[in-house]
Amino acid sequence: MYKISKNIFNWDNMSIIEKINIITSVNNKKCEIQNKVFKILKDVEKHGDVALKKYTLKFDKIKLNDFFVSRKRLKKSSLLVKNDFKKAILMSFNNIQKFHKLQKIKDIDVNISSGIRCQRITTPIDSIGLYIPGGITPLISTVLMLSIPAKIAGCSNIVLCSPPPIKNEMLYAAKICGIKKILQLGGAQAIAALAFGTNTIHKVNKIFGPGNAFVTEAKIQARELVSGLSIDMPAGPSEVLIIADEFSNPEFIAADLLAQAEHDYNSQVMLLTSHKNLAYDVLFYLNKQIKNLSRKEYIISSWKNSKIIVTSSLEESFNISNQYAPEHLILHLQNARKYLSQIKNAGSIFIGSWTPESAGDYITGTNHVLPTYGYAKTYSGLSVLDFQKLITVQEISKISLKDLANNISILSKAEGLDAHDYAVSVRMNSWKFK
């Protein structure tokens, strides 16, 4: 018998330590995970393909002869998925593409003053790796979320990897996005392969994609171990925080909490409301709805990390939310849009009772690769810009350098950098004696 425990707390009755624990996303097994991930990374770095085959057999129970999905199988995927799936994927593709195309930024080219020209140009990151969570619940939609902005940005060398066996639906999604290199690898070992490279796999410059705690830790460690390697963001187990008022529908709220809780054993869901009766109504619907769901074990496990908090006011709810910085923030509020100005930290916001987080996961057009663990305080959700670099350019005419020379000399001498000053004066002297 699966039952959602009470887990309802009154914010004003909690100690400071209890409050800090609630608003801080903590992985209690972090040290253990760090050690395991480090061993996997170093093993793959040293033994390459041999280590990858070993870990794939160990974790995925599959013996691989070739890490890459054949072009024949990729092409055949079109024949092995249902037409209604194709239609749904196409709608998602079009919406995501439409929203992300608008994210392209304009190059800058400006004459600062006569003879001084400055530019900012964009260039795609050359080689990138896209990680797609797989296994029991393959995130097919993440293929679109990563591939579409990568293509819009103009990335030329793209490799996508996901744990085997890779479903035909995922291959079809990759195919319509124009992805041709697909690796049958998952977990920390997949991140290691992308980061270090092996005899058969080329290393990449940047790694993208969400994953479990092991994948997230592997991305963080690989960034430190490999010079020049970058990652998109720390995106681990999923989170949702809901702020609700007396006008909210408790049945809708319960459904939204369960939808996020089913993602992962370590997912975290939160409800903040100043109305105690609503909190108990939501608890009632949580227990009613879980009976009909298939991923009960995941939900019960993630509920241990989760809370329903009764606050003294809507303002207090927003203060707590901003401290927590949720990956997903749902506003189950009347006239919800008017509260946007009160939100400082969130990965993505869902406005009103008719905007379930599920819609953002699949089809609205926004990106569902978002920062977790409180990183929404400093990171943004994935965008086209994450797949590009911004390069500045400057050009000075001979006459303009003469006008700037004295000020450059003053500033460089103030910093004690003689060679900076000489780099200008040698040019001035060259011109003077011609």
Short mmCIF file of C-alpha atoms in Angstrom, two decimals:
data_model
loop_
_atom_site.label_atom_id
_atom_site.label_comp_id
_atom_site.label_asym_id
_atom_site.label_seq_id
_atom_site.Cartn_x
_atom_site.Cartn_y
_atom_site.Cartn_z
CA MET A 1 0.00 0.00 0.00
CA TYR A 2 1.60 3.23 -1.17
CA LYS A 3 0.66 6.28 0.87
CA ILE A 4 1.91 9.86 0.79
CA SER A 5 2.94 10.84 4.31
CA LYS A 6 1.76 14.05 5.89
CA ASN A 7 4.96 16.14 5.57
CA ILE A 8 3.08 19.39 6.30
CA PHE A 9 5.04 22.05 8.21
CA ASN A 10 4.22 25.48 9.59
CA TRP A 11 7.03 27.84 8.60
CA ASP A 12 6.66 30.10 11.65
CA ASN A 13 6.99 27.14 14.03
CA MET A 14 10.21 25.85 12.51
CA SER A 15 13.71 26.45 13.87
CA ILE A 16 16.34 28.31 11.86
CA ILE A 17 18.20 25.05 11.20
CA GLU A 18 14.99 23.38 9.94
CA LYS A 19 14.33 26.34 7.63
CA ILE A 20 17.87 26.24 6.24
CA ASN A 21 17.60 22.50 5.60
CA ILE A 22 14.36 22.99 3.68
CA ILE A 23 15.57 25.79 1.41
CA THR A 24 18.92 24.11 0.73
CA SER A 25 18.90 21.33 -1.86
CA VAL A 26 21.39 18.87 -0.41
CA ASN A 27 22.47 15.50 -1.72
CA ASN A 28 23.27 13.53 1.45
CA LYS A 29 25.24 10.94 -0.53
CA LYS A 30 27.39 13.52 -2.33
CA CYS A 31 30.74 12.37 -0.88
CA GLU A 32 30.05 8.74 -1.78
CA ILE A 33 28.97 9.73 -5.29
CA GLN A 34 32.05 11.94 -5.77
CA ASN A 35 34.40 9.05 -4.99
CA LYS A 36 32.62 6.58 -7.29
CA VAL A 37 32.48 9.07 -10.14
CA PHE A 38 36.17 9.97 -9.80
CA LYS A 39 37.16 6.29 -10.09
CA ILE A 40 35.03 5.87 -13.23
CA LEU A 41 36.47 9.00 -14.85
CA LYS A 42 40.07 8.00 -14.19
CA ASP A 43 39.42 4.43 -15.37
CA VAL A 44 37.98 5.65 -18.68
CA GLU A 45 40.80 8.17 -19.06
CA LYS A 46 43.38 5.37 -18.65
CA HIS A 47 41.69 2.40 -20.33
CA GLY A 48 39.35 4.08 -22.83
CA ASP A 49 37.06 1.77 -24.81
CA VAL A 50 37.83 -1.23 -22.61
CA ALA A 51 36.56 0.61 -19.53
CA LEU A 52 33.47 1.84 -21.39
CA LYS A 53 32.52 -1.69 -22.39
CA LYS A 54 33.09 -2.88 -18.83
CA TYR A 55 30.82 -0.23 -17.30
CA THR A 56 28.13 -0.67 -19.95
CA LEU A 57 28.00 -4.38 -19.15
CA LYS A 58 28.02 -3.69 -15.40
CA PHE A 59 25.40 -0.93 -15.26
CA ASP A 60 23.28 -1.45 -18.37
CA LYS A 61 23.66 -5.23 -18.64
CA ILE A 62 24.52 -4.92 -22.32
CA LYS A 63 27.62 -6.12 -24.16
CA LEU A 64 28.55 -3.63 -26.87
CA ASN A 65 30.70 -4.30 -29.90
CA ASP A 66 30.16 -0.85 -31.37
CA PHE A 67 29.42 2.28 -29.35
CA PHE A 68 27.80 4.11 -32.27
CA VAL A 69 24.27 3.51 -33.57
CA SER A 70 24.50 2.50 -37.24
CA ARG A 71 23.16 4.81 -39.93
CA LYS A 72 20.94 1.97 -41.10
CA ARG A 73 19.24 1.70 -37.71
CA LEU A 74 18.89 5.48 -37.43
CA LYS A 75 17.23 5.63 -40.84
CA LYS A 76 15.00 2.65 -40.05
CA SER A 77 13.65 4.34 -36.88
CA SER A 78 11.17 6.28 -39.04
CA LEU A 79 9.42 3.02 -39.88
CA LEU A 80 9.31 1.79 -36.30
CA VAL A 81 7.45 4.60 -34.52
CA LYS A 82 3.74 5.38 -34.57
CA ASN A 83 2.26 8.17 -36.65
CA ASP A 84 0.68 9.89 -33.63
CA PHE A 85 4.14 10.00 -32.03
CA LYS A 86 5.56 11.57 -35.20
CA LYS A 87 2.84 14.24 -35.15
CA ALA A 88 3.46 15.04 -31.48
CA ILE A 89 7.22 15.24 -32.02
CA LEU A 90 6.74 17.50 -35.02
CA MET A 91 4.58 19.92 -33.04
CA SER A 92 7.15 19.96 -30.25
CA PHE A 93 9.98 20.44 -32.77
CA ASN A 94 8.24 23.39 -34.44
CA ASN A 95 7.41 25.15 -31.16
CA ILE A 96 10.91 24.72 -29.72
CA GLN A 97 12.50 25.84 -32.97
CA LYS A 98 10.26 28.91 -33.21
CA PHE A 99 11.08 30.08 -29.68
CA HIS A 100 14.80 29.34 -29.92
CA LYS A 101 15.29 31.01 -33.30
CA LEU A 102 14.30 34.27 -31.63
CA GLN A 103 17.16 33.85 -29.16
CA LYS A 104 19.83 34.50 -31.77
CA ILE A 105 21.65 37.70 -30.86
CA LYS A 106 22.82 40.32 -33.31
CA ASP A 107 26.49 40.99 -33.89
CA ILE A 108 27.69 44.44 -32.83
CA ASP A 109 29.72 46.71 -35.10
CA VAL A 110 30.19 50.28 -33.87
CA ASN A 111 32.54 53.19 -34.41
CA ILE A 112 33.34 54.23 -30.83
CA SER A 113 34.87 57.43 -32.19
CA SER A 114 36.66 58.43 -35.36
CA GLY A 115 39.24 55.76 -36.15
CA ILE A 116 38.18 53.32 -33.40
CA ARG A 117 36.00 50.42 -34.49
CA CYS A 118 34.74 47.73 -32.09
CA GLN A 119 32.80 44.58 -32.90
CA ARG A 120 31.29 41.58 -31.19
CA ILE A 121 30.81 38.51 -33.35
CA THR A 122 29.23 35.16 -32.52
CA THR A 123 30.73 31.83 -33.45
CA PRO A 124 29.45 28.33 -32.66
CA ILE A 125 31.27 25.97 -30.30
CA ASP A 126 32.88 23.52 -32.67
CA SER A 127 32.54 20.18 -30.90
CA ILE A 128 29.76 19.38 -28.43
CA GLY A 129 28.33 16.36 -26.61
CA LEU A 130 24.63 16.03 -25.80
CA TYR A 131 23.69 13.73 -22.92
CA ILE A 132 20.16 12.29 -22.92
CA PRO A 133 18.93 10.41 -19.83
CA GLY A 134 17.69 6.95 -20.80
CA GLY A 135 16.99 3.66 -19.12
CA ILE A 136 13.47 2.95 -17.91
CA THR A 137 12.28 6.48 -18.69
CA PRO A 138 14.22 7.81 -21.68
CA LEU A 139 13.81 11.58 -22.00
CA ILE A 140 13.05 11.67 -25.72
CA SER A 141 12.00 15.31 -25.46
CA THR A 142 15.50 16.25 -24.25
CA VAL A 143 16.83 15.27 -27.67
CA LEU A 144 14.85 18.18 -29.10
CA MET A 145 15.73 20.54 -26.25
CA LEU A 146 19.46 20.08 -26.86
CA SER A 147 19.68 19.43 -30.59
CA ILE A 148 17.50 22.29 -31.84
CA PRO A 149 19.44 25.16 -30.20
CA ALA A 150 22.72 23.44 -31.14
CA LYS A 151 21.69 23.38 -34.79
CA ILE A 152 20.40 26.98 -34.67
CA ALA A 153 23.73 28.06 -33.16
CA GLY A 154 25.56 26.42 -36.06
CA CYS A 155 27.49 23.71 -34.19
CA SER A 156 29.05 21.39 -36.76
CA ASN A 157 30.40 18.47 -34.71
CA ILE A 158 27.59 17.10 -32.55
CA VAL A 159 27.54 13.73 -30.81
CA LEU A 160 24.53 12.58 -28.82
CA CYS A 161 24.81 9.86 -26.19
CA SER A 162 22.25 7.93 -24.15
CA PRO A 163 22.27 4.66 -22.19
CA PRO A 164 21.54 1.51 -24.18
CA PRO A 165 19.23 0.14 -25.37
CA ILE A 166 18.21 3.34 -27.17
CA LYS A 167 14.56 3.38 -28.14
CA ASN A 168 13.44 3.93 -31.73
CA GLU A 169 11.47 7.00 -30.59
CA MET A 170 14.67 8.62 -29.36
CA LEU A 171 16.47 7.76 -32.58
CA TYR A 172 13.62 9.23 -34.62
CA ALA A 173 13.75 12.46 -32.60
CA ALA A 174 17.51 12.65 -33.23
CA LYS A 175 16.99 11.96 -36.92
CA ILE A 176 14.52 14.79 -37.47
CA CYS A 177 16.93 17.12 -35.66
CA GLY A 178 19.71 16.17 -38.06
CA ILE A 179 21.88 14.38 -35.51
CA LYS A 180 23.98 11.67 -37.14
CA LYS A 181 26.45 10.57 -34.45
CA ILE A 182 24.73 8.71 -31.62
CA LEU A 183 26.62 6.92 -28.85
CA GLN A 184 25.11 4.05 -26.88
CA LEU A 185 26.61 5.13 -23.56
CA GLY A 186 25.16 6.33 -20.28
CA GLY A 187 26.08 7.48 -16.79
CA ALA A 188 29.40 8.87 -15.60
CA GLN A 189 31.25 6.70 -18.14
CA ALA A 190 29.49 8.50 -21.01
CA ILE A 191 30.58 11.86 -19.65
CA ALA A 192 34.13 10.52 -19.32
CA ALA A 193 34.11 9.36 -22.95
CA LEU A 194 32.99 12.80 -24.14
CA ALA A 195 35.49 14.58 -21.91
CA PHE A 196 38.65 12.53 -22.47
CA GLY A 197 37.96 10.83 -25.79
CA THR A 198 39.04 7.26 -26.62
CA ASN A 199 40.40 5.38 -29.63
CA THR A 200 36.93 5.38 -31.20
CA ILE A 201 35.32 8.49 -29.65
CA HIS A 202 36.50 12.06 -30.22
CA LYS A 203 36.60 14.35 -27.18
CA VAL A 204 34.32 17.40 -27.19
CA ASN A 205 34.69 21.01 -26.06
CA LYS A 206 31.43 21.29 -24.12
CA ILE A 207 28.97 18.82 -22.60
CA PHE A 208 25.24 19.48 -22.34
CA GLY A 209 22.29 17.72 -20.80
CA PRO A 210 20.58 16.75 -17.55
CA GLY A 211 21.04 13.52 -15.65
CA ASN A 212 21.01 11.84 -12.29
CA ALA A 213 23.38 12.70 -9.42
CA PHE A 214 26.19 10.60 -10.96
CA VAL A 215 25.94 12.31 -14.36
CA THR A 216 25.84 15.76 -12.77
CA GLU A 217 28.86 14.99 -10.59
CA ALA A 218 30.73 13.56 -13.58
CA LYS A 219 30.15 16.76 -15.55
CA ILE A 220 31.44 18.88 -12.68
CA GLN A 221 34.53 16.74 -12.13
CA ALA A 222 35.32 16.40 -15.84
CA ARG A 223 35.28 20.18 -16.19
CA GLU A 224 38.01 20.36 -13.54
CA LEU A 225 40.07 17.48 -14.93
CA VAL A 226 40.11 18.39 -18.62
CA SER A 227 41.67 21.68 -19.66
CA GLY A 228 39.34 23.74 -21.87
CA LEU A 229 36.28 21.56 -21.26
CA SER A 230 33.05 23.34 -20.37
CA ILE A 231 29.58 22.21 -19.27
CA ASP A 232 26.19 23.80 -19.63
CA MET A 233 25.13 23.84 -15.97
CA PRO A 234 24.76 21.63 -12.91
CA ALA A 235 21.42 19.99 -13.83
CA GLY A 236 20.61 17.08 -11.53
CA PRO A 237 17.46 15.47 -10.12
CA SER A 238 14.35 17.46 -10.90
CA GLU A 239 12.61 20.00 -8.65
CA VAL A 240 9.31 21.84 -8.59
CA LEU A 241 8.01 24.44 -6.18
CA ILE A 242 4.37 25.53 -6.23
CA ILE A 243 2.97 28.70 -4.68
CA ALA A 244 -0.80 28.52 -4.17
CA ASP A 245 -3.59 30.67 -2.74
CA GLU A 246 -7.17 30.05 -1.58
CA PHE A 247 -8.42 30.10 -5.18
CA SER A 248 -6.18 27.20 -6.26
CA ASN A 249 -7.45 23.82 -7.38
CA PRO A 250 -5.97 21.22 -4.98
CA GLU A 251 -6.50 18.41 -7.49
CA PHE A 252 -4.40 20.26 -10.08
CA ILE A 253 -1.69 21.00 -7.51
CA ALA A 254 -1.48 17.36 -6.43
CA ALA A 255 -1.14 16.27 -10.06
CA ASP A 256 1.70 18.75 -10.64
CA LEU A 257 3.57 17.58 -7.55
CA LEU A 258 3.25 13.92 -8.55
CA ALA A 259 4.32 14.66 -12.13
CA GLN A 260 7.64 15.98 -10.90
CA ALA A 261 8.08 13.44 -8.10
CA GLU A 262 7.96 10.54 -10.58
CA HIS A 263 11.12 11.68 -12.39
CA ASP A 264 13.74 10.28 -10.05
CA TYR A 265 14.23 8.71 -6.63
CA ASN A 266 15.96 11.94 -5.60
CA SER A 267 13.50 14.45 -7.08
CA GLN A 268 12.13 17.11 -4.76
CA VAL A 269 8.71 18.77 -4.80
CA MET A 270 7.47 21.61 -2.61
CA LEU A 271 4.16 23.40 -1.99
CA LEU A 272 4.01 26.80 -0.31
CA THR A 273 0.63 28.17 0.72
CA SER A 274 -0.73 30.42 3.45
CA HIS A 275 -3.95 28.38 3.57
CA LYS A 276 -3.77 25.32 5.84
CA ASN A 277 -7.00 23.80 4.54
CA LEU A 278 -5.59 23.82 1.00
CA ALA A 279 -2.50 21.94 2.21
CA TYR A 280 -4.66 19.12 3.60
CA ASP A 281 -6.85 19.08 0.49
CA VAL A 282 -3.74 18.63 -1.64
CA LEU A 283 -2.57 15.79 0.60
CA PHE A 284 -5.94 14.08 0.11
CA TYR A 285 -5.63 14.27 -3.69
CA LEU A 286 -2.01 13.13 -3.60
CA ASN A 287 -3.07 9.87 -1.96
CA LYS A 288 -6.05 9.52 -4.27
CA GLN A 289 -4.06 10.05 -7.47
CA ILE A 290 -0.99 7.95 -6.62
CA LYS A 291 -3.13 4.80 -6.66
CA ASN A 292 -3.43 5.04 -10.45
CA LEU A 293 0.23 5.79 -11.21
CA SER A 294 2.89 3.32 -12.33
CA ARG A 295 5.97 4.95 -10.79
CA LYS A 296 4.85 4.78 -7.16
CA GLU A 297 8.27 3.75 -5.83
CA TYR A 298 9.93 6.81 -7.35
CA ILE A 299 7.22 9.09 -5.96
CA ILE A 300 7.38 7.68 -2.43
CA SER A 301 11.18 7.95 -2.44
CA SER A 302 11.24 11.54 -3.70
CA TRP A 303 8.46 12.48 -1.27
CA LYS A 304 10.96 11.86 1.57
CA ASN A 305 12.86 14.90 0.25
CA SER A 306 9.68 16.94 -0.20
CA LYS A 307 7.54 19.27 1.90
CA ILE A 308 4.23 21.09 2.10
CA ILE A 309 4.84 24.34 3.96
CA VAL A 310 2.14 26.57 5.44
CA THR A 311 3.33 30.19 5.44
CA SER A 312 1.92 33.30 7.06
CA SER A 313 1.42 35.17 3.78
CA LEU A 314 1.90 35.10 0.03
CA GLU A 315 4.85 37.46 0.45
CA GLU A 316 6.56 34.97 2.76
CA SER A 317 5.97 32.22 0.21
CA PHE A 318 7.80 34.24 -2.44
CA ASN A 319 10.67 34.99 -0.04
CA ILE A 320 11.13 31.27 0.64
CA SER A 321 10.92 30.44 -3.05
CA ASN A 322 13.58 33.01 -3.94
CA GLN A 323 15.91 31.52 -1.32
CA TYR A 324 15.27 28.00 -2.59
CA ALA A 325 15.65 29.03 -6.29
CA PRO A 326 13.59 26.17 -7.80
CA GLU A 327 14.20 24.56 -11.17
CA HIS A 328 10.47 24.84 -11.91
CA LEU A 329 8.18 27.37 -10.23
CA ILE A 330 4.41 27.03 -10.71
CA LEU A 331 2.15 29.91 -9.67
CA HIS A 332 -1.26 28.45 -8.81
CA LEU A 333 -2.52 31.95 -8.06
CA GLN A 334 -5.38 34.14 -9.11
CA ASN A 335 -4.03 36.82 -11.50
CA ALA A 336 -0.69 35.02 -11.30
CA ARG A 337 1.08 37.17 -13.92
CA LYS A 338 1.05 40.22 -11.66
CA TYR A 339 3.44 38.41 -9.28
CA LEU A 340 6.25 37.99 -11.82
CA SER A 341 8.07 41.03 -10.44
CA GLN A 342 8.41 39.28 -7.06
CA ILE A 343 10.40 36.39 -8.52
CA LYS A 344 14.19 36.73 -8.34
CA ASN A 345 15.36 33.14 -8.73
CA ALA A 346 13.80 30.35 -10.78
CA GLY A 347 14.77 28.18 -13.72
CA SER A 348 11.40 28.38 -15.49
CA ILE A 349 8.04 29.81 -14.40
CA PHE A 350 4.58 28.40 -15.11
CA ILE A 351 1.78 30.93 -14.77
CA GLY A 352 -1.71 30.02 -13.62
CA SER A 353 -3.69 26.85 -13.00
CA TRP A 354 -3.85 25.92 -16.70
CA THR A 355 -0.09 25.77 -17.25
CA PRO A 356 1.17 22.40 -16.01
CA GLU A 357 4.91 21.86 -15.86
CA SER A 358 4.35 18.86 -18.15
CA ALA A 359 3.58 21.26 -21.00
CA GLY A 360 6.94 22.97 -20.58
CA ASP A 361 8.69 19.61 -20.55
CA TYR A 362 7.39 18.78 -23.99
CA ILE A 363 5.70 21.30 -26.16
CA THR A 364 5.37 25.00 -25.21
CA GLY A 365 8.70 25.83 -26.89
CA THR A 366 10.78 26.86 -23.87
CA ASN A 367 13.74 24.73 -22.89
CA HIS A 368 13.39 22.17 -20.12
CA VAL A 369 17.13 21.85 -19.40
CA LEU A 370 17.30 23.98 -16.26
CA PRO A 371 19.56 24.56 -13.24
CA THR A 372 18.84 22.62 -10.04
CA TYR A 373 20.34 22.49 -6.50
CA GLY A 374 19.75 26.26 -6.07
CA TYR A 375 21.91 27.13 -9.10
CA ALA A 376 18.99 29.12 -10.54
CA LYS A 377 20.41 31.96 -8.42
CA THR A 378 23.26 32.29 -10.90
CA TYR A 379 22.47 30.08 -13.93
CA SER A 380 19.82 30.41 -16.62
CA GLY A 381 17.98 27.69 -18.48
CA LEU A 382 19.55 26.41 -21.69
CA SER A 383 19.45 28.71 -24.73
CA VAL A 384 21.03 29.12 -28.16
CA LEU A 385 23.71 31.34 -26.62
CA ASP A 386 25.03 28.39 -24.59
CA PHE A 387 26.15 26.80 -27.86
CA GLN A 388 28.01 29.90 -29.04
CA LYS A 389 30.96 32.06 -28.09
CA LEU A 390 31.11 35.82 -28.22
CA ILE A 391 34.32 37.24 -29.64
CA THR A 392 35.23 40.91 -29.52
CA VAL A 393 37.17 42.68 -32.29
CA GLN A 394 38.86 46.08 -32.29
CA GLU A 395 40.64 48.12 -34.92
CA ILE A 396 42.42 51.48 -34.45
CA SER A 397 43.71 53.77 -37.15
CA LYS A 398 47.23 55.25 -36.92
CA ILE A 399 45.93 58.74 -36.23
CA SER A 400 43.51 57.54 -33.54
CA LEU A 401 46.26 55.60 -31.73
CA LYS A 402 48.21 58.88 -31.54
CA ASP A 403 45.22 60.50 -29.82
CA LEU A 404 44.93 57.56 -27.37
CA ALA A 405 48.65 57.07 -26.69
CA ASN A 406 49.05 59.45 -23.75
CA ASN A 407 46.05 58.05 -21.85
CA ILE A 408 47.19 54.47 -22.46
CA SER A 409 50.63 55.44 -21.12
CA ILE A 410 49.15 57.01 -17.97
CA LEU A 411 46.97 53.99 -17.21
CA SER A 412 49.66 51.39 -17.93
CA LYS A 413 52.21 53.22 -15.76
CA ALA A 414 49.64 53.43 -12.95
CA GLU A 415 49.46 49.62 -13.05
CA GLY A 416 53.24 49.29 -13.28
CA LEU A 417 53.12 47.59 -16.68
CA ASP A 418 56.01 49.08 -18.64
CA ALA A 419 55.71 46.77 -21.62
CA HIS A 420 52.10 47.87 -22.16
CA ASP A 421 53.31 51.45 -22.41
CA TYR A 422 56.19 50.48 -24.72
CA ALA A 423 53.84 48.63 -27.10
CA VAL A 424 52.25 52.02 -27.80
CA SER A 425 55.32 54.24 -27.64
CA VAL A 426 57.29 52.07 -30.09
CA ARG A 427 54.57 52.70 -32.64
CA MET A 428 54.54 56.43 -31.96
CA ASN A 429 58.34 56.64 -32.29
CA SER A 430 58.25 54.64 -35.51
CA TRP A 431 55.77 57.09 -37.00
CA LYS A 432 57.60 60.13 -35.65
CA PHE A 433 60.96 59.32 -37.28
CA LYS A 434 59.63 58.31 -40.68
#
